[in-house]
JSON list of N, CA and C in Angstrom, two decimals:
[
{"chain": "A", "resi": 1, "resn": "UNK", "atom": "N", "xyz": [33.12, 39.46, -12.30]},
{"chain": "A", "resi": 1, "resn": "UNK", "atom": "CA", "xyz": [32.95, 39.35, -13.74]},
{"chain": "A", "resi": 1, "resn": "UNK", "atom": "C", "xyz": [33.43, 40.63, -14.41]},
{"chain": "A", "resi": 2, "resn": "UNK", "atom": "N", "xyz": [34.13, 40.50, -15.52]},
{"chain": "A", "resi": 2, "resn": "UNK", "atom": "CA", "xyz": [34.66, 41.65, -16.23]},
{"chain": "A", "resi": 2, "resn": "UNK", "atom": "C", "xyz": [33.59, 42.33, -17.07]},
{"chain": "A", "resi": 3, "resn": "UNK", "atom": "N", "xyz": [33.70, 43.64, -17.19]},
{"chain": "A", "resi": 3, "resn": "UNK", "atom": "CA", "xyz": [32.80, 44.39, -18.05]},
{"chain": "A", "resi": 3, "resn": "UNK", "atom": "C", "xyz": [33.32, 44.37, -19.47]},
{"chain": "A", "resi": 4, "resn": "UNK", "atom": "N", "xyz": [32.41, 44.35, -20.42]},
{"chain": "A", "resi": 4, "resn": "UNK", "atom": "CA", "xyz": [32.78, 44.37, -21.82]},
{"chain": "A", "resi": 4, "resn": "UNK", "atom": "C", "xyz": [32.26, 45.64, -22.48]},
{"chain": "A", "resi": 5, "resn": "UNK", "atom": "N", "xyz": [33.01, 46.14, -23.44]},
{"chain": "A", "resi": 5, "resn": "UNK", "atom": "CA", "xyz": [32.65, 47.35, -24.18]},
{"chain": "A", "resi": 5, "resn": "UNK", "atom": "C", "xyz": [32.45, 47.00, -25.64]},
{"chain": "A", "resi": 6, "resn": "UNK", "atom": "N", "xyz": [31.57, 47.74, -26.33]},
{"chain": "A", "resi": 6, "resn": "UNK", "atom": "CA", "xyz": [31.49, 47.60, -27.78]},
{"chain": "A", "resi": 6, "resn": "UNK", "atom": "C", "xyz": [32.44, 48.62, -28.39]},
{"chain": "A", "resi": 7, "resn": "UNK", "atom": "N", "xyz": [32.50, 48.68, -29.72]},
{"chain": "A", "resi": 7, "resn": "UNK", "atom": "CA", "xyz": [33.45, 49.58, -30.38]},
{"chain": "A", "resi": 7, "resn": "UNK", "atom": "C", "xyz": [33.21, 51.04, -30.04]},
{"chain": "A", "resi": 8, "resn": "UNK", "atom": "N", "xyz": [31.96, 51.44, -29.98]},
{"chain": "A", "resi": 8, "resn": "UNK", "atom": "CA", "xyz": [31.63, 52.83, -29.67]},
{"chain": "A", "resi": 8, "resn": "UNK", "atom": "C", "xyz": [32.07, 53.20, -28.25]},
{"chain": "A", "resi": 9, "resn": "UNK", "atom": "N", "xyz": [31.81, 52.33, -27.31]},
{"chain": "A", "resi": 9, "resn": "UNK", "atom": "CA", "xyz": [32.20, 52.58, -25.93]},
{"chain": "A", "resi": 9, "resn": "UNK", "atom": "C", "xyz": [33.72, 52.61, -25.78]},
{"chain": "A", "resi": 10, "resn": "UNK", "atom": "N", "xyz": [34.41, 51.72, -26.48]},
{"chain": "A", "resi": 10, "resn": "UNK", "atom": "CA", "xyz": [35.88, 51.70, -26.43]},
{"chain": "A", "resi": 10, "resn": "UNK", "atom": "C", "xyz": [36.44, 52.98, -27.04]},
{"chain": "A", "resi": 11, "resn": "UNK", "atom": "N", "xyz": [35.86, 53.43, -28.14]},
{"chain": "A", "resi": 11, "resn": "UNK", "atom": "CA", "xyz": [36.30, 54.67, -28.77]},
{"chain": "A", "resi": 11, "resn": "UNK", "atom": "C", "xyz": [36.12, 55.86, -27.83]},
{"chain": "A", "resi": 12, "resn": "UNK", "atom": "N", "xyz": [34.99, 55.93, -27.15]},
{"chain": "A", "resi": 12, "resn": "UNK", "atom": "CA", "xyz": [34.74, 57.01, -26.19]},
{"chain": "A", "resi": 12, "resn": "UNK", "atom": "C", "xyz": [35.74, 56.96, -25.04]},
{"chain": "A", "resi": 13, "resn": "UNK", "atom": "N", "xyz": [36.00, 55.78, -24.54]},
{"chain": "A", "resi": 13, "resn": "UNK", "atom": "CA", "xyz": [36.94, 55.62, -23.43]},
{"chain": "A", "resi": 13, "resn": "UNK", "atom": "C", "xyz": [38.34, 56.08, -23.83]},
{"chain": "A", "resi": 14, "resn": "UNK", "atom": "N", "xyz": [38.76, 55.74, -25.05]},
{"chain": "A", "resi": 14, "resn": "UNK", "atom": "CA", "xyz": [40.11, 56.07, -25.51]},
{"chain": "A", "resi": 14, "resn": "UNK", "atom": "C", "xyz": [40.21, 57.45, -26.14]},
{"chain": "A", "resi": 15, "resn": "UNK", "atom": "N", "xyz": [39.08, 58.08, -26.40]},
{"chain": "A", "resi": 15, "resn": "UNK", "atom": "CA", "xyz": [39.09, 59.41, -27.01]},
{"chain": "A", "resi": 15, "resn": "UNK", "atom": "C", "xyz": [39.47, 59.39, -28.47]},
{"chain": "A", "resi": 16, "resn": "UNK", "atom": "N", "xyz": [39.05, 58.35, -29.18]},
{"chain": "A", "resi": 16, "resn": "UNK", "atom": "CA", "xyz": [39.32, 58.23, -30.62]},
{"chain": "A", "resi": 16, "resn": "UNK", "atom": "C", "xyz": [38.00, 57.97, -31.34]},
{"chain": "A", "resi": 17, "resn": "UNK", "atom": "N", "xyz": [38.05, 57.99, -32.68]},
{"chain": "A", "resi": 17, "resn": "UNK", "atom": "CA", "xyz": [36.87, 57.71, -33.50]},
{"chain": "A", "resi": 17, "resn": "UNK", "atom": "C", "xyz": [36.68, 56.20, -33.63]},
{"chain": "A", "resi": 18, "resn": "UNK", "atom": "N", "xyz": [35.45, 55.80, -33.90]},
{"chain": "A", "resi": 18, "resn": "UNK", "atom": "CA", "xyz": [35.16, 54.38, -34.11]},
{"chain": "A", "resi": 18, "resn": "UNK", "atom": "C", "xyz": [35.95, 53.86, -35.32]},
{"chain": "A", "resi": 19, "resn": "UNK", "atom": "N", "xyz": [36.14, 54.70, -36.34]},
{"chain": "A", "resi": 19, "resn": "UNK", "atom": "CA", "xyz": [36.92, 54.28, -37.50]},
{"chain": "A", "resi": 19, "resn": "UNK", "atom": "C", "xyz": [38.38, 54.00, -37.11]},
{"chain": "A", "resi": 20, "resn": "UNK", "atom": "N", "xyz": [38.89, 54.73, -36.13]},
{"chain": "A", "resi": 20, "resn": "UNK", "atom": "CA", "xyz": [40.24, 54.46, -35.62]},
{"chain": "A", "resi": 20, "resn": "UNK", "atom": "C", "xyz": [40.29, 53.10, -34.93]},
{"chain": "A", "resi": 21, "resn": "UNK", "atom": "N", "xyz": [39.24, 52.79, -34.18]},
{"chain": "A", "resi": 21, "resn": "UNK", "atom": "CA", "xyz": [39.14, 51.48, -33.52]},
{"chain": "A", "resi": 21, "resn": "UNK", "atom": "C", "xyz": [39.11, 50.39, -34.59]},
{"chain": "A", "resi": 22, "resn": "UNK", "atom": "N", "xyz": [38.32, 50.60, -35.65]},
{"chain": "A", "resi": 22, "resn": "UNK", "atom": "CA", "xyz": [38.25, 49.62, -36.74]},
{"chain": "A", "resi": 22, "resn": "UNK", "atom": "C", "xyz": [39.63, 49.36, -37.35]},
{"chain": "A", "resi": 23, "resn": "UNK", "atom": "N", "xyz": [40.38, 50.42, -37.58]},
{"chain": "A", "resi": 23, "resn": "UNK", "atom": "CA", "xyz": [41.73, 50.28, -38.14]},
{"chain": "A", "resi": 23, "resn": "UNK", "atom": "C", "xyz": [42.65, 49.52, -37.19]},
{"chain": "A", "resi": 24, "resn": "UNK", "atom": "N", "xyz": [42.56, 49.82, -35.89]},
{"chain": "A", "resi": 24, "resn": "UNK", "atom": "CA", "xyz": [43.38, 49.12, -34.91]},
{"chain": "A", "resi": 24, "resn": "UNK", "atom": "C", "xyz": [43.03, 47.63, -34.86]},
{"chain": "A", "resi": 25, "resn": "UNK", "atom": "N", "xyz": [41.75, 47.31, -35.03]},
{"chain": "A", "resi": 25, "resn": "UNK", "atom": "CA", "xyz": [41.33, 45.91, -35.05]},
{"chain": "A", "resi": 25, "resn": "UNK", "atom": "C", "xyz": [41.91, 45.21, -36.27]},
{"chain": "A", "resi": 26, "resn": "UNK", "atom": "N", "xyz": [41.77, 45.83, -37.43]},
{"chain": "A", "resi": 26, "resn": "UNK", "atom": "CA", "xyz": [42.27, 45.25, -38.68]},
{"chain": "A", "resi": 26, "resn": "UNK", "atom": "C", "xyz": [43.78, 45.02, -38.60]},
{"chain": "A", "resi": 27, "resn": "UNK", "atom": "N", "xyz": [44.50, 45.98, -38.02]},
{"chain": "A", "resi": 27, "resn": "UNK", "atom": "CA", "xyz": [45.96, 45.89, -37.92]},
{"chain": "A", "resi": 27, "resn": "UNK", "atom": "C", "xyz": [46.43, 45.10, -36.69]},
{"chain": "A", "resi": 28, "resn": "UNK", "atom": "N", "xyz": [45.46, 44.55, -35.94]},
{"chain": "A", "resi": 28, "resn": "UNK", "atom": "CA", "xyz": [45.75, 43.76, -34.74]},
{"chain": "A", "resi": 28, "resn": "UNK", "atom": "C", "xyz": [46.59, 44.53, -33.73]},
{"chain": "A", "resi": 29, "resn": "UNK", "atom": "N", "xyz": [46.25, 45.81, -33.57]},
{"chain": "A", "resi": 29, "resn": "UNK", "atom": "CA", "xyz": [46.97, 46.69, -32.66]},
{"chain": "A", "resi": 29, "resn": "UNK", "atom": "C", "xyz": [46.30, 46.83, -31.30]},
{"chain": "A", "resi": 30, "resn": "UNK", "atom": "N", "xyz": [45.06, 46.38, -31.19]},
{"chain": "A", "resi": 30, "resn": "UNK", "atom": "CA", "xyz": [44.30, 46.55, -29.96]},
{"chain": "A", "resi": 30, "resn": "UNK", "atom": "C", "xyz": [43.70, 45.20, -29.56]},
{"chain": "A", "resi": 31, "resn": "UNK", "atom": "N", "xyz": [43.78, 44.85, -28.28]},
{"chain": "A", "resi": 31, "resn": "UNK", "atom": "CA", "xyz": [43.22, 43.55, -27.86]},
{"chain": "A", "resi": 31, "resn": "UNK", "atom": "C", "xyz": [41.69, 43.58, -27.91]},
{"chain": "A", "resi": 32, "resn": "UNK", "atom": "N", "xyz": [41.12, 42.58, -28.54]},
{"chain": "A", "resi": 32, "resn": "UNK", "atom": "CA", "xyz": [39.67, 42.51, -28.67]},
{"chain": "A", "resi": 32, "resn": "UNK", "atom": "C", "xyz": [39.22, 41.06, -28.73]},
{"chain": "A", "resi": 33, "resn": "UNK", "atom": "N", "xyz": [37.93, 40.87, -28.55]},
{"chain": "A", "resi": 33, "resn": "UNK", "atom": "CA", "xyz": [37.32, 39.55, -28.64]},
{"chain": "A", "resi": 33, "resn": "UNK", "atom": "C", "xyz": [36.29, 39.59, -29.76]},
{"chain": "A", "resi": 34, "resn": "UNK", "atom": "N", "xyz": [36.24, 38.53, -30.52]},
{"chain": "A", "resi": 34, "resn": "UNK", "atom": "CA", "xyz": [35.21, 38.41, -31.54]},
{"chain": "A", "resi": 34, "resn": "UNK", "atom": "C", "xyz": [34.22, 37.37, -31.02]},
{"chain": "A", "resi": 35, "resn": "UNK", "atom": "N", "xyz": [33.00, 37.81, -30.79]},
{"chain": "A", "resi": 35, "resn": "UNK", "atom": "CA", "xyz": [31.94, 36.93, -30.30]},
{"chain": "A", "resi": 35, "resn": "UNK", "atom": "C", "xyz": [30.89, 36.87, -31.41]},
{"chain": "A", "resi": 36, "resn": "UNK", "atom": "N", "xyz": [30.96, 35.81, -32.20]},
{"chain": "A", "resi": 36, "resn": "UNK", "atom": "CA", "xyz": [30.10, 35.75, -33.38]},
{"chain": "A", "resi": 36, "resn": "UNK", "atom": "C", "xyz": [30.51, 36.86, -34.33]},
{"chain": "A", "resi": 37, "resn": "UNK", "atom": "N", "xyz": [29.56, 37.70, -34.70]},
{"chain": "A", "resi": 37, "resn": "UNK", "atom": "CA", "xyz": [29.86, 38.83, -35.58]},
{"chain": "A", "resi": 37, "resn": "UNK", "atom": "C", "xyz": [30.20, 40.09, -34.81]},
{"chain": "A", "resi": 38, "resn": "UNK", "atom": "N", "xyz": [30.18, 40.02, -33.50]},
{"chain": "A", "resi": 38, "resn": "UNK", "atom": "CA", "xyz": [30.38, 41.20, -32.67]},
{"chain": "A", "resi": 38, "resn": "UNK", "atom": "C", "xyz": [31.82, 41.29, -32.15]},
{"chain": "A", "resi": 39, "resn": "UNK", "atom": "N", "xyz": [32.31, 42.51, -32.05]},
{"chain": "A", "resi": 39, "resn": "UNK", "atom": "CA", "xyz": [33.62, 42.80, -31.47]},
{"chain": "A", "resi": 39, "resn": "UNK", "atom": "C", "xyz": [33.37, 43.37, -30.08]},
{"chain": "A", "resi": 40, "resn": "UNK", "atom": "N", "xyz": [34.07, 42.83, -29.11]},
{"chain": "A", "resi": 40, "resn": "UNK", "atom": "CA", "xyz": [33.96, 43.32, -27.73]},
{"chain": "A", "resi": 40, "resn": "UNK", "atom": "C", "xyz": [35.35, 43.52, -27.15]},
{"chain": "A", "resi": 41, "resn": "UNK", "atom": "N", "xyz": [35.43, 44.42, -26.19]},
{"chain": "A", "resi": 41, "resn": "UNK", "atom": "CA", "xyz": [36.68, 44.74, -25.52]},
{"chain": "A", "resi": 41, "resn": "UNK", "atom": "C", "xyz": [36.47, 44.56, -24.03]},
{"chain": "A", "resi": 42, "resn": "UNK", "atom": "N", "xyz": [37.37, 43.86, -23.38]},
{"chain": "A", "resi": 42, "resn": "UNK", "atom": "CA", "xyz": [37.29, 43.71, -21.92]},
{"chain": "A", "resi": 42, "resn": "UNK", "atom": "C", "xyz": [37.82, 45.01, -21.32]},
{"chain": "A", "resi": 43, "resn": "UNK", "atom": "N", "xyz": [37.04, 45.64, -20.45]},
{"chain": "A", "resi": 43, "resn": "UNK", "atom": "CA", "xyz": [37.40, 46.94, -19.88]},
{"chain": "A", "resi": 43, "resn": "UNK", "atom": "C", "xyz": [38.77, 46.92, -19.23]},
{"chain": "A", "resi": 44, "resn": "UNK", "atom": "N", "xyz": [39.05, 45.94, -18.40]},
{"chain": "A", "resi": 44, "resn": "UNK", "atom": "CA", "xyz": [40.33, 45.89, -17.69]},
{"chain": "A", "resi": 44, "resn": "UNK", "atom": "C", "xyz": [41.50, 45.74, -18.67]},
{"chain": "A", "resi": 45, "resn": "UNK", "atom": "N", "xyz": [41.30, 44.98, -19.73]},
{"chain": "A", "resi": 45, "resn": "UNK", "atom": "CA", "xyz": [42.36, 44.78, -20.73]},
{"chain": "A", "resi": 45, "resn": "UNK", "atom": "C", "xyz": [42.62, 46.06, -21.50]},
{"chain": "A", "resi": 46, "resn": "UNK", "atom": "N", "xyz": [41.56, 46.77, -21.87]},
{"chain": "A", "resi": 46, "resn": "UNK", "atom": "CA", "xyz": [41.71, 48.03, -22.61]},
{"chain": "A", "resi": 46, "resn": "UNK", "atom": "C", "xyz": [42.39, 49.08, -21.75]},
{"chain": "A", "resi": 47, "resn": "UNK", "atom": "N", "xyz": [42.03, 49.14, -20.47]},
{"chain": "A", "resi": 47, "resn": "UNK", "atom": "CA", "xyz": [42.66, 50.11, -19.58]},
{"chain": "A", "resi": 47, "resn": "UNK", "atom": "C", "xyz": [44.15, 49.84, -19.45]},
{"chain": "A", "resi": 48, "resn": "UNK", "atom": "N", "xyz": [44.53, 48.57, -19.30]},
{"chain": "A", "resi": 48, "resn": "UNK", "atom": "CA", "xyz": [45.94, 48.20, -19.22]},
{"chain": "A", "resi": 48, "resn": "UNK", "atom": "C", "xyz": [46.65, 48.50, -20.53]},
{"chain": "A", "resi": 49, "resn": "UNK", "atom": "N", "xyz": [46.03, 48.15, -21.66]},
{"chain": "A", "resi": 49, "resn": "UNK", "atom": "CA", "xyz": [46.62, 48.39, -22.98]},
{"chain": "A", "resi": 49, "resn": "UNK", "atom": "C", "xyz": [46.83, 49.89, -23.19]},
{"chain": "A", "resi": 50, "resn": "UNK", "atom": "N", "xyz": [45.85, 50.71, -22.78]},
{"chain": "A", "resi": 50, "resn": "UNK", "atom": "CA", "xyz": [45.95, 52.15, -22.94]},
{"chain": "A", "resi": 50, "resn": "UNK", "atom": "C", "xyz": [47.15, 52.71, -22.17]},
{"chain": "A", "resi": 51, "resn": "UNK", "atom": "N", "xyz": [47.32, 52.27, -20.93]},
{"chain": "A", "resi": 51, "resn": "UNK", "atom": "CA", "xyz": [48.45, 52.75, -20.13]},
{"chain": "A", "resi": 51, "resn": "UNK", "atom": "C", "xyz": [49.78, 52.41, -20.79]},
{"chain": "A", "resi": 52, "resn": "UNK", "atom": "N", "xyz": [49.85, 51.24, -21.39]},
{"chain": "A", "resi": 52, "resn": "UNK", "atom": "CA", "xyz": [51.08, 50.80, -22.05]},
{"chain": "A", "resi": 52, "resn": "UNK", "atom": "C", "xyz": [51.31, 51.48, -23.39]},
{"chain": "A", "resi": 53, "resn": "UNK", "atom": "N", "xyz": [50.25, 51.99, -24.03]},
{"chain": "A", "resi": 53, "resn": "UNK", "atom": "CA", "xyz": [50.35, 52.54, -25.38]},
{"chain": "A", "resi": 53, "resn": "UNK", "atom": "C", "xyz": [49.94, 54.00, -25.48]},
{"chain": "A", "resi": 54, "resn": "UNK", "atom": "N", "xyz": [49.90, 54.71, -24.37]},
{"chain": "A", "resi": 54, "resn": "UNK", "atom": "CA", "xyz": [49.46, 56.10, -24.36]},
{"chain": "A", "resi": 54, "resn": "UNK", "atom": "C", "xyz": [50.21, 56.96, -25.36]},
{"chain": "A", "resi": 55, "resn": "UNK", "atom": "N", "xyz": [51.50, 56.81, -25.45]},
{"chain": "A", "resi": 55, "resn": "UNK", "atom": "CA", "xyz": [52.31, 57.65, -26.33]},
{"chain": "A", "resi": 55, "resn": "UNK", "atom": "C", "xyz": [51.95, 57.43, -27.79]},
{"chain": "A", "resi": 56, "resn": "UNK", "atom": "N", "xyz": [51.57, 56.21, -28.16]},
{"chain": "A", "resi": 56, "resn": "UNK", "atom": "CA", "xyz": [51.23, 55.90, -29.56]},
{"chain": "A", "resi": 56, "resn": "UNK", "atom": "C", "xyz": [49.90, 56.49, -29.96]},
{"chain": "A", "resi": 57, "resn": "UNK", "atom": "N", "xyz": [49.01, 56.77, -29.02]},
{"chain": "A", "resi": 57, "resn": "UNK", "atom": "CA", "xyz": [47.70, 57.30, -29.33]},
{"chain": "A", "resi": 57, "resn": "UNK", "atom": "C", "xyz": [47.68, 58.82, -29.41]},
{"chain": "A", "resi": 58, "resn": "UNK", "atom": "N", "xyz": [48.66, 59.46, -28.84]},
{"chain": "A", "resi": 58, "resn": "UNK", "atom": "CA", "xyz": [48.68, 60.93, -28.80]},
{"chain": "A", "resi": 58, "resn": "UNK", "atom": "C", "xyz": [49.01, 61.55, -30.15]}
]
């Protein structure tokens, strides 16, 4: 089973602010799941996305 992260945990993992995560969600720049009113990130997907987008985050 895959692990899921909330926005705060994803921000910590990526080394960015939660507000940056919010902007990426709004701009559809980061893969996420909407479960009801909650936003969740699959750990394996975020790790893969980060490797592919490292240069854009620096």
